[in-house]
């Protein structure tokens, strides 16, 4: 039986919402901030960030990025980015998720709220990996968005 969980992660980022959206959606920048740590890699093999577009990645340890994601973008606006994603290892489907990113102005610059609705086919322990990986990636996103400002 599958396991289900919703994770909500929030960041207040010192950059404009326009710049945050750009850093989130430009292929090269997305590839940089998505990596959760120095020993990991995210390689974007296919990328078409528009409604109806898709993304295919390989990720995991630098020496063996064994995880594959396949995503479909549904809404791509400066205020809301939404996509569905499957995670596989080899031929095994590990999880399916709906990833929603809300961007709004804040006193600091931008407020980012990421809601992950996850179906795990590999057990509930996968949710900790999701939380840790996404938290690290969002910290990277915040740092990158501040240093690659449009201003």
mmCIF file of N, CA and C in Angstrom, residues 11-145:
data_model
loop_
_atom_site.group_PDB
_atom_site.id
_atom_site.type_symbol
_atom_site.label_atom_id
_atom_site.label_comp_id
_atom_site.label_asym_id
_atom_site.label_seq_id
_atom_site.Cartn_x
_atom_site.Cartn_y
_atom_site.Cartn_z
ATOM 1 N N UNK A 11 10.177 29.899 2.728
ATOM 2 C CA UNK A 11 11.393 30.704 2.824
ATOM 3 C C UNK A 11 11.023 32.158 2.555
ATOM 4 N N UNK A 12 11.686 33.074 3.265
ATOM 5 C CA UNK A 12 11.584 34.501 2.998
ATOM 6 C C UNK A 12 12.927 34.876 2.389
ATOM 7 N N UNK A 13 12.937 35.342 1.148
ATOM 8 C CA UNK A 13 14.171 35.501 0.383
ATOM 9 C C UNK A 13 14.371 36.967 0.006
ATOM 10 N N UNK A 14 15.578 37.455 0.211
ATOM 11 C CA UNK A 14 15.897 38.870 -0.026
ATOM 12 C C UNK A 14 16.197 39.139 -1.499
ATOM 13 N N UNK A 15 15.172 38.977 -2.324
ATOM 14 C CA UNK A 15 15.262 39.342 -3.737
ATOM 15 C C UNK A 15 13.838 39.581 -4.232
ATOM 16 N N UNK A 16 13.729 40.181 -5.392
ATOM 17 C CA UNK A 16 12.395 40.453 -5.935
ATOM 18 C C UNK A 16 11.715 39.156 -6.370
ATOM 19 N N UNK A 17 10.385 39.128 -6.354
ATOM 20 C CA UNK A 17 9.676 37.949 -6.859
ATOM 21 C C UNK A 17 10.051 37.609 -8.305
ATOM 22 N N UNK A 18 10.303 38.634 -9.119
ATOM 23 C CA UNK A 18 10.687 38.395 -10.521
ATOM 24 C C UNK A 18 12.022 37.657 -10.600
ATOM 25 N N UNK A 19 12.971 38.080 -9.782
ATOM 26 C CA UNK A 19 14.275 37.419 -9.778
ATOM 27 C C UNK A 19 14.169 35.997 -9.237
ATOM 28 N N UNK A 20 13.385 35.801 -8.187
ATOM 29 C CA UNK A 20 13.200 34.464 -7.626
ATOM 30 C C UNK A 20 12.616 33.528 -8.684
ATOM 31 N N UNK A 21 11.605 33.974 -9.397
ATOM 32 C CA UNK A 21 10.993 33.160 -10.440
ATOM 33 C C UNK A 21 12.014 32.815 -11.524
ATOM 34 N N UNK A 22 12.834 33.794 -11.902
ATOM 35 C CA UNK A 22 13.871 33.551 -12.923
ATOM 36 C C UNK A 22 14.854 32.487 -12.463
ATOM 37 N N UNK A 23 15.324 32.592 -11.225
ATOM 38 C CA UNK A 23 16.281 31.614 -10.707
ATOM 39 C C UNK A 23 15.636 30.234 -10.593
ATOM 40 N N UNK A 24 14.370 30.204 -10.250
ATOM 41 C CA UNK A 24 13.670 28.923 -10.145
ATOM 42 C C UNK A 24 13.477 28.245 -11.491
ATOM 43 N N UNK A 25 13.371 29.015 -12.562
ATOM 44 C CA UNK A 25 12.952 28.439 -13.838
ATOM 45 C C UNK A 25 14.008 28.420 -14.939
ATOM 46 N N UNK A 26 15.133 29.119 -14.798
ATOM 47 C CA UNK A 26 16.190 29.033 -15.804
ATOM 48 C C UNK A 26 16.934 27.716 -15.615
ATOM 49 N N UNK A 27 17.074 26.968 -16.696
ATOM 50 C CA UNK A 27 17.634 25.614 -16.644
ATOM 51 C C UNK A 27 18.957 25.538 -15.878
ATOM 52 N N UNK A 28 19.936 26.345 -16.243
ATOM 53 C CA UNK A 28 21.258 26.261 -15.611
ATOM 54 C C UNK A 28 21.194 26.600 -14.121
ATOM 55 N N UNK A 29 20.416 27.620 -13.783
ATOM 56 C CA UNK A 29 20.271 27.991 -12.372
ATOM 57 C C UNK A 29 19.501 26.926 -11.604
ATOM 58 N N UNK A 30 18.464 26.376 -12.211
ATOM 59 C CA UNK A 30 17.675 25.308 -11.576
ATOM 60 C C UNK A 30 18.562 24.104 -11.259
ATOM 61 N N UNK A 31 19.430 23.778 -12.196
ATOM 62 C CA UNK A 31 20.344 22.655 -12.001
ATOM 63 C C UNK A 31 21.288 22.912 -10.831
ATOM 64 N N UNK A 32 21.712 24.172 -10.634
ATOM 65 C CA UNK A 32 22.606 24.533 -9.524
ATOM 66 C C UNK A 32 21.904 24.418 -8.170
ATOM 67 N N UNK A 33 20.735 25.056 -8.028
ATOM 68 C CA UNK A 33 20.128 25.106 -6.704
ATOM 69 C C UNK A 33 19.426 23.811 -6.314
ATOM 70 N N UNK A 34 19.071 22.994 -7.258
ATOM 71 C CA UNK A 34 18.342 21.751 -6.952
ATOM 72 C C UNK A 34 19.183 20.709 -6.235
ATOM 73 N N UNK A 35 20.493 20.804 -6.353
ATOM 74 C CA UNK A 35 21.377 19.833 -5.727
ATOM 75 C C UNK A 35 21.405 20.069 -4.221
ATOM 76 N N UNK A 36 21.041 19.050 -3.421
ATOM 77 C CA UNK A 36 20.945 19.276 -1.980
ATOM 78 C C UNK A 36 22.269 19.370 -1.227
ATOM 79 N N UNK A 37 23.387 18.940 -1.837
ATOM 80 C CA UNK A 37 24.665 18.998 -1.132
ATOM 81 C C UNK A 37 25.837 18.842 -2.077
ATOM 82 N N UNK A 38 27.048 19.048 -1.557
ATOM 83 C CA UNK A 38 28.254 18.998 -2.376
ATOM 84 C C UNK A 38 28.559 17.604 -2.930
ATOM 85 N N UNK A 39 28.060 16.570 -2.269
ATOM 86 C CA UNK A 39 28.336 15.209 -2.720
ATOM 87 C C UNK A 39 27.270 14.678 -3.680
ATOM 88 N N UNK A 40 26.298 15.532 -4.016
ATOM 89 C CA UNK A 40 25.196 15.122 -4.898
ATOM 90 C C UNK A 40 25.223 15.920 -6.194
ATOM 91 N N UNK A 41 24.442 15.434 -7.163
ATOM 92 C CA UNK A 41 24.358 16.104 -8.453
ATOM 93 C C UNK A 41 22.919 16.019 -8.962
ATOM 94 N N UNK A 42 22.502 17.051 -9.674
ATOM 95 C CA UNK A 42 21.245 17.041 -10.418
ATOM 96 C C UNK A 42 21.615 17.410 -11.852
ATOM 97 N N UNK A 43 21.311 16.508 -12.762
ATOM 98 C CA UNK A 43 21.594 16.725 -14.178
ATOM 99 C C UNK A 43 20.257 16.813 -14.903
ATOM 100 N N UNK A 44 19.980 17.962 -15.497
ATOM 101 C CA UNK A 44 18.730 18.136 -16.241
ATOM 102 C C UNK A 44 18.996 17.730 -17.686
ATOM 103 N N UNK A 45 18.406 16.614 -18.076
ATOM 104 C CA UNK A 45 18.602 16.094 -19.433
ATOM 105 C C UNK A 45 17.636 16.711 -20.438
ATOM 106 N N UNK A 46 16.417 16.977 -20.016
ATOM 107 C CA UNK A 46 15.407 17.600 -20.875
ATOM 108 C C UNK A 46 14.703 18.659 -20.050
ATOM 109 N N UNK A 47 14.402 19.809 -20.689
ATOM 110 C CA UNK A 47 13.786 20.893 -19.929
ATOM 111 C C UNK A 47 12.969 21.790 -20.840
ATOM 112 N N UNK A 48 11.713 21.911 -20.532
ATOM 113 C CA UNK A 48 10.788 22.774 -21.265
ATOM 114 C C UNK A 48 9.800 23.338 -20.242
ATOM 115 N N UNK A 49 10.184 24.447 -19.611
ATOM 116 C CA UNK A 49 9.406 25.011 -18.503
ATOM 117 C C UNK A 49 8.314 25.939 -19.030
ATOM 118 N N UNK A 50 7.194 25.338 -19.363
ATOM 119 C CA UNK A 50 5.995 26.057 -19.805
ATOM 120 C C UNK A 50 4.816 25.122 -19.552
ATOM 121 N N UNK A 51 3.594 25.642 -19.478
ATOM 122 C CA UNK A 51 2.449 24.749 -19.312
ATOM 123 C C UNK A 51 2.438 23.707 -20.436
ATOM 124 N N UNK A 52 2.376 22.441 -20.053
ATOM 125 C CA UNK A 52 2.439 21.346 -21.017
ATOM 126 C C UNK A 52 3.852 20.869 -21.285
ATOM 127 N N UNK A 53 4.855 21.578 -20.752
ATOM 128 C CA UNK A 53 6.246 21.189 -20.935
ATOM 129 C C UNK A 53 6.662 20.123 -19.931
ATOM 130 N N UNK A 54 7.896 19.648 -20.072
ATOM 131 C CA UNK A 54 8.365 18.582 -19.189
ATOM 132 C C UNK A 54 9.835 18.780 -18.817
ATOM 133 N N UNK A 55 10.237 17.975 -17.835
ATOM 134 C CA UNK A 55 11.611 17.989 -17.340
ATOM 135 C C UNK A 55 12.002 16.557 -17.013
ATOM 136 N N UNK A 56 13.209 16.168 -17.408
ATOM 137 C CA UNK A 56 13.758 14.861 -17.039
ATOM 138 C C UNK A 56 15.119 15.091 -16.414
ATOM 139 N N UNK A 57 15.338 14.494 -15.241
ATOM 140 C CA UNK A 57 16.605 14.659 -14.541
ATOM 141 C C UNK A 57 17.159 13.323 -14.085
ATOM 142 N N UNK A 58 18.470 13.355 -13.823
ATOM 143 C CA UNK A 58 19.156 12.285 -13.114
ATOM 144 C C UNK A 58 19.752 12.930 -11.873
ATOM 145 N N UNK A 59 19.639 12.269 -10.750
ATOM 146 C CA UNK A 59 20.142 12.865 -9.519
ATOM 147 C C UNK A 59 20.592 11.792 -8.544
ATOM 148 N N UNK A 60 21.338 12.253 -7.560
ATOM 149 C CA UNK A 60 21.853 11.352 -6.533
ATOM 150 C C UNK A 60 23.315 11.643 -6.276
ATOM 151 N N UNK A 61 24.053 10.666 -5.729
ATOM 152 C CA UNK A 61 25.479 10.861 -5.478
ATOM 153 C C UNK A 61 26.212 11.166 -6.790
ATOM 154 N N UNK A 62 27.215 12.059 -6.739
ATOM 155 C CA UNK A 62 27.941 12.467 -7.943
ATOM 156 C C UNK A 62 28.486 11.276 -8.725
ATOM 157 N N UNK A 63 28.980 10.265 -8.007
ATOM 158 C CA UNK A 63 29.575 9.115 -8.677
ATOM 159 C C UNK A 63 28.543 8.160 -9.276
ATOM 160 N N UNK A 64 27.282 8.271 -8.878
ATOM 161 C CA UNK A 64 26.258 7.353 -9.403
ATOM 162 C C UNK A 64 24.863 7.958 -9.244
ATOM 163 N N UNK A 65 24.493 8.911 -10.110
ATOM 164 C CA UNK A 65 23.155 9.518 -10.002
ATOM 165 C C UNK A 65 22.072 8.534 -10.486
ATOM 166 N N UNK A 66 21.657 7.646 -9.574
ATOM 167 C CA UNK A 66 20.775 6.541 -9.925
ATOM 168 C C UNK A 66 19.281 6.884 -9.903
ATOM 169 N N UNK A 67 18.943 8.044 -9.386
ATOM 170 C CA UNK A 67 17.544 8.439 -9.329
ATOM 171 C C UNK A 67 17.172 9.209 -10.599
ATOM 172 N N UNK A 68 16.006 8.946 -11.118
ATOM 173 C CA UNK A 68 15.521 9.623 -12.320
ATOM 174 C C UNK A 68 14.179 10.264 -12.000
ATOM 175 N N UNK A 69 14.015 11.520 -12.408
ATOM 176 C CA UNK A 69 12.712 12.161 -12.260
ATOM 177 C C UNK A 69 12.169 12.500 -13.638
ATOM 178 N N UNK A 70 10.880 12.446 -13.722
ATOM 179 C CA UNK A 70 10.171 12.879 -14.925
ATOM 180 C C UNK A 70 9.048 13.787 -14.450
ATOM 181 N N UNK A 71 9.073 15.022 -14.913
ATOM 182 C CA UNK A 71 8.084 15.993 -14.454
ATOM 183 C C UNK A 71 7.321 16.610 -15.602
ATOM 184 N N UNK A 72 6.103 17.024 -15.310
ATOM 185 C CA UNK A 72 5.254 17.732 -16.265
ATOM 186 C C UNK A 72 4.802 19.035 -15.636
ATOM 187 N N UNK A 73 5.089 20.144 -16.327
ATOM 188 C CA UNK A 73 4.685 21.459 -15.841
ATOM 189 C C UNK A 73 3.228 21.716 -16.209
ATOM 190 N N UNK A 74 2.476 22.231 -15.249
ATOM 191 C CA UNK A 74 1.053 22.505 -15.457
ATOM 192 C C UNK A 74 0.752 23.996 -15.437
ATOM 193 N N UNK A 75 1.298 24.720 -14.458
ATOM 194 C CA UNK A 75 1.118 26.164 -14.356
ATOM 195 C C UNK A 75 2.501 26.778 -14.199
ATOM 196 N N UNK A 76 2.809 27.751 -15.047
ATOM 197 C CA UNK A 76 4.100 28.443 -14.967
ATOM 198 C C UNK A 76 3.818 29.934 -15.091
ATOM 199 N N UNK A 77 3.691 30.599 -13.937
ATOM 200 C CA UNK A 77 3.509 32.046 -13.900
ATOM 201 C C UNK A 77 4.464 32.605 -12.843
ATOM 202 N N UNK A 78 4.735 33.891 -12.861
ATOM 203 C CA UNK A 78 5.626 34.459 -11.846
ATOM 204 C C UNK A 78 5.102 34.317 -10.407
ATOM 205 N N UNK A 79 3.827 34.012 -10.252
ATOM 206 C CA UNK A 79 3.248 33.857 -8.915
ATOM 207 C C UNK A 79 3.077 32.405 -8.501
ATOM 208 N N UNK A 80 3.023 31.481 -9.474
ATOM 209 C CA UNK A 80 2.694 30.097 -9.146
ATOM 210 C C UNK A 80 3.302 29.151 -10.174
ATOM 211 N N UNK A 81 4.091 28.203 -9.676
ATOM 212 C CA UNK A 81 4.701 27.177 -10.510
ATOM 213 C C UNK A 81 4.224 25.832 -9.976
ATOM 214 N N UNK A 82 3.619 25.021 -10.846
ATOM 215 C CA UNK A 82 3.101 23.739 -10.403
ATOM 216 C C UNK A 82 3.463 22.655 -11.411
ATOM 217 N N UNK A 83 3.967 21.536 -10.885
ATOM 218 C CA UNK A 83 4.293 20.401 -11.741
ATOM 219 C C UNK A 83 4.091 19.101 -10.980
ATOM 220 N N UNK A 84 3.886 18.033 -11.739
ATOM 221 C CA UNK A 84 3.843 16.695 -11.166
ATOM 222 C C UNK A 84 5.158 16.013 -11.516
ATOM 223 N N UNK A 85 5.572 15.091 -10.650
ATOM 224 C CA UNK A 85 6.873 14.462 -10.835
ATOM 225 C C UNK A 85 6.831 13.014 -10.374
ATOM 226 N N UNK A 86 7.473 12.142 -11.142
ATOM 227 C CA UNK A 86 7.671 10.758 -10.712
ATOM 228 C C UNK A 86 9.158 10.560 -10.446
ATOM 229 N N UNK A 87 9.450 9.729 -9.473
ATOM 230 C CA UNK A 87 10.817 9.394 -9.098
ATOM 231 C C UNK A 87 10.991 7.892 -9.273
ATOM 232 N N UNK A 88 12.017 7.498 -10.048
ATOM 233 C CA UNK A 88 12.282 6.085 -10.278
ATOM 234 C C UNK A 88 13.746 5.765 -10.006
ATOM 235 N N UNK A 89 13.992 4.500 -9.690
ATOM 236 C CA UNK A 89 15.339 3.943 -9.616
ATOM 237 C C UNK A 89 15.292 2.699 -10.486
ATOM 238 N N UNK A 90 16.073 2.717 -11.551
ATOM 239 C CA UNK A 90 15.973 1.625 -12.516
ATOM 240 C C UNK A 90 14.567 1.619 -13.107
ATOM 241 N N UNK A 91 13.918 0.502 -13.029
ATOM 242 C CA UNK A 91 12.545 0.389 -13.528
ATOM 243 C C UNK A 91 11.511 0.527 -12.408
ATOM 244 N N UNK A 92 11.959 0.762 -11.179
ATOM 245 C CA UNK A 92 11.057 0.819 -10.023
ATOM 246 C C UNK A 92 10.556 2.240 -9.783
ATOM 247 N N UNK A 93 9.247 2.399 -9.780
ATOM 248 C CA UNK A 93 8.615 3.668 -9.434
ATOM 249 C C UNK A 93 8.641 3.813 -7.918
ATOM 250 N N UNK A 94 9.253 4.890 -7.433
ATOM 251 C CA UNK A 94 9.441 5.114 -5.998
ATOM 252 C C UNK A 94 8.381 6.061 -5.436
ATOM 253 N N UNK A 95 8.097 7.153 -6.168
ATOM 254 C CA UNK A 95 7.125 8.126 -5.665
ATOM 255 C C UNK A 95 6.521 8.930 -6.803
ATOM 256 N N UNK A 96 5.398 9.539 -6.485
ATOM 257 C CA UNK A 96 4.680 10.453 -7.368
ATOM 258 C C UNK A 96 4.353 11.670 -6.516
ATOM 259 N N UNK A 97 4.585 12.868 -7.058
ATOM 260 C CA UNK A 97 4.303 14.046 -6.243
ATOM 261 C C UNK A 97 3.752 15.190 -7.079
ATOM 262 N N UNK A 98 2.976 16.019 -6.396
ATOM 263 C CA UNK A 98 2.506 17.296 -6.929
ATOM 264 C C UNK A 98 3.305 18.360 -6.191
ATOM 265 N N UNK A 99 4.049 19.175 -6.942
ATOM 266 C CA UNK A 99 4.913 20.205 -6.369
ATOM 267 C C UNK A 99 4.359 21.577 -6.744
ATOM 268 N N UNK A 100 3.999 22.367 -5.754
ATOM 269 C CA UNK A 100 3.416 23.690 -5.989
ATOM 270 C C UNK A 100 4.267 24.745 -5.294
ATOM 271 N N UNK A 101 4.632 25.781 -6.049
ATOM 272 C CA UNK A 101 5.480 26.861 -5.543
ATOM 273 C C UNK A 101 4.711 28.175 -5.661
ATOM 274 N N UNK A 102 4.430 28.810 -4.530
ATOM 275 C CA UNK A 102 3.758 30.105 -4.512
ATOM 276 C C UNK A 102 4.787 31.180 -4.202
ATOM 277 N N UNK A 103 4.817 32.221 -5.041
ATOM 278 C CA UNK A 103 5.751 33.330 -4.860
ATOM 279 C C UNK A 103 4.940 34.599 -4.654
ATOM 280 N N UNK A 104 5.270 35.335 -3.594
ATOM 281 C CA UNK A 104 4.582 36.602 -3.356
ATOM 282 C C UNK A 104 5.571 37.614 -2.778
ATOM 283 N N UNK A 105 5.266 38.907 -2.938
ATOM 284 C CA UNK A 105 6.128 39.932 -2.343
ATOM 285 C C UNK A 105 6.082 39.851 -0.821
ATOM 286 N N UNK A 106 7.187 40.187 -0.191
ATOM 287 C CA UNK A 106 7.231 40.242 1.274
ATOM 288 C C UNK A 106 8.090 41.441 1.683
ATOM 289 N N UNK A 107 8.112 41.728 2.972
ATOM 290 C CA UNK A 107 8.913 42.846 3.471
ATOM 291 C C UNK A 107 10.400 42.641 3.160
ATOM 292 N N UNK A 108 10.848 41.405 3.156
ATOM 293 C CA UNK A 108 12.253 41.087 2.874
ATOM 294 C C UNK A 108 12.539 41.074 1.372
ATOM 295 N N UNK A 109 11.503 40.814 0.577
ATOM 296 C CA UNK A 109 11.651 40.711 -0.883
ATOM 297 C C UNK A 109 10.630 39.762 -1.465
ATOM 298 N N UNK A 110 10.803 38.458 -1.161
ATOM 299 C CA UNK A 110 9.885 37.431 -1.679
ATOM 300 C C UNK A 110 9.578 36.403 -0.615
ATOM 301 N N UNK A 111 8.335 35.993 -0.595
ATOM 302 C CA UNK A 111 7.926 34.860 0.233
ATOM 303 C C UNK A 111 7.702 33.679 -0.705
ATOM 304 N N UNK A 112 8.312 32.544 -0.381
ATOM 305 C CA UNK A 112 8.160 31.324 -1.167
ATOM 306 C C UNK A 112 7.539 30.253 -0.292
ATOM 307 N N UNK A 113 6.471 29.682 -0.791
ATOM 308 C CA UNK A 113 5.804 28.577 -0.092
ATOM 309 C C UNK A 113 5.749 27.401 -1.054
ATOM 310 N N UNK A 114 6.376 26.295 -0.679
ATOM 311 C CA UNK A 114 6.404 25.090 -1.501
ATOM 312 C C UNK A 114 5.578 24.017 -0.804
ATOM 313 N N UNK A 115 4.581 23.510 -1.511
ATOM 314 C CA UNK A 115 3.741 22.435 -0.994
ATOM 315 C C UNK A 115 4.008 21.196 -1.828
ATOM 316 N N UNK A 116 4.413 20.125 -1.161
ATOM 317 C CA UNK A 116 4.696 18.851 -1.809
ATOM 318 C C UNK A 116 3.670 17.832 -1.334
ATOM 319 N N UNK A 117 2.883 17.329 -2.244
ATOM 320 C CA UNK A 117 1.915 16.288 -1.929
ATOM 321 C C UNK A 117 2.478 14.999 -2.519
ATOM 322 N N UNK A 118 2.942 14.117 -1.638
ATOM 323 C CA UNK A 118 3.756 12.975 -2.045
ATOM 324 C C UNK A 118 3.012 11.662 -1.815
ATOM 325 N N UNK A 119 3.095 10.806 -2.812
ATOM 326 C CA UNK A 119 2.676 9.417 -2.682
ATOM 327 C C UNK A 119 3.945 8.583 -2.751
ATOM 328 N N UNK A 120 4.277 7.897 -1.663
ATOM 329 C CA UNK A 120 5.471 7.062 -1.623
ATOM 330 C C UNK A 120 5.077 5.608 -1.848
ATOM 331 N N UNK A 121 5.769 4.964 -2.760
ATOM 332 C CA UNK A 121 5.594 3.535 -3.002
ATOM 333 C C UNK A 121 6.745 2.749 -2.380
ATOM 334 N N UNK A 122 7.604 3.455 -1.647
ATOM 335 C CA UNK A 122 8.783 2.844 -1.042
ATOM 336 C C UNK A 122 8.752 2.918 0.489
ATOM 337 N N UNK A 123 7.609 3.257 1.061
ATOM 338 C CA UNK A 123 7.493 3.331 2.510
ATOM 339 C C UNK A 123 7.582 4.749 3.040
ATOM 340 N N UNK A 124 7.140 4.939 4.283
ATOM 341 C CA UNK A 124 7.081 6.287 4.863
ATOM 342 C C UNK A 124 8.446 6.906 5.144
ATOM 343 N N UNK A 125 9.505 6.105 5.203
ATOM 344 C CA UNK A 125 10.838 6.665 5.454
ATOM 345 C C UNK A 125 11.293 7.585 4.321
ATOM 346 N N UNK A 126 10.700 7.466 3.154
ATOM 347 C CA UNK A 126 11.039 8.334 2.020
ATOM 348 C C UNK A 126 10.700 9.804 2.310
ATOM 349 N N UNK A 127 9.721 10.054 3.176
ATOM 350 C CA UNK A 127 9.305 11.428 3.452
ATOM 351 C C UNK A 127 10.418 12.240 4.109
ATOM 352 N N UNK A 128 11.224 11.627 4.944
ATOM 353 C CA UNK A 128 12.369 12.308 5.543
ATOM 354 C C UNK A 128 13.385 12.720 4.488
ATOM 355 N N UNK A 129 13.606 11.838 3.510
ATOM 356 C CA UNK A 129 14.519 12.164 2.414
ATOM 357 C C UNK A 129 13.986 13.346 1.601
ATOM 358 N N UNK A 130 12.682 13.345 1.329
ATOM 359 C CA UNK A 130 12.062 14.464 0.614
ATOM 360 C C UNK A 130 12.255 15.762 1.390
ATOM 361 N N UNK A 131 11.936 15.729 2.676
ATOM 362 C CA UNK A 131 12.024 16.932 3.500
ATOM 363 C C UNK A 131 13.465 17.456 3.551
ATOM 364 N N UNK A 132 14.422 16.569 3.794
ATOM 365 C CA UNK A 132 15.822 16.988 3.878
ATOM 366 C C UNK A 132 16.335 17.500 2.538
ATOM 367 N N UNK A 133 16.045 16.792 1.463
ATOM 368 C CA UNK A 133 16.516 17.191 0.138
ATOM 369 C C UNK A 133 15.924 18.507 -0.316
ATOM 370 N N UNK A 134 14.603 18.652 -0.175
ATOM 371 C CA UNK A 134 13.955 19.902 -0.586
ATOM 372 C C UNK A 134 14.369 21.073 0.299
ATOM 373 N N UNK A 135 14.533 20.835 1.612
ATOM 374 C CA UNK A 135 14.966 21.922 2.505
ATOM 375 C C UNK A 135 16.336 22.432 2.099
ATOM 376 N N UNK A 136 17.260 21.519 1.827
ATOM 377 C CA UNK A 136 18.601 21.926 1.406
ATOM 378 C C UNK A 136 18.546 22.643 0.057
ATOM 379 N N UNK A 137 17.753 22.130 -0.881
ATOM 380 C CA UNK A 137 17.634 22.765 -2.196
ATOM 381 C C UNK A 137 17.059 24.176 -2.076
ATOM 382 N N UNK A 138 16.055 24.363 -1.215
ATOM 383 C CA UNK A 138 15.468 25.696 -1.055
ATOM 384 C C UNK A 138 16.440 26.660 -0.383
ATOM 385 N N UNK A 139 17.276 26.160 0.516
ATOM 386 C CA UNK A 139 18.327 27.012 1.093
ATOM 387 C C UNK A 139 19.291 27.443 -0.011
ATOM 388 N N UNK A 140 19.643 26.505 -0.911
ATOM 389 C CA UNK A 140 20.505 26.841 -2.052
ATOM 390 C C UNK A 140 19.823 27.849 -2.963
ATOM 391 N N UNK A 141 18.540 27.652 -3.211
ATOM 392 C CA UNK A 141 17.777 28.574 -4.051
ATOM 393 C C UNK A 141 17.821 29.981 -3.468
ATOM 394 N N UNK A 142 17.582 30.092 -2.171
ATOM 395 C CA UNK A 142 17.582 31.410 -1.515
ATOM 396 C C UNK A 142 18.940 32.084 -1.669
ATOM 397 N N UNK A 143 20.016 31.343 -1.440
ATOM 398 C CA UNK A 143 21.357 31.927 -1.560
ATOM 399 C C UNK A 143 21.657 32.326 -2.999
ATOM 400 N N UNK A 144 21.294 31.500 -3.951
ATOM 401 C CA UNK A 144 21.549 31.792 -5.357
ATOM 402 C C UNK A 144 20.725 32.978 -5.842
ATOM 403 N N UNK A 145 19.465 33.055 -5.399
ATOM 404 C CA UNK A 145 18.593 34.148 -5.814
ATOM 405 C C UNK A 145 19.123 35.503 -5.332
#
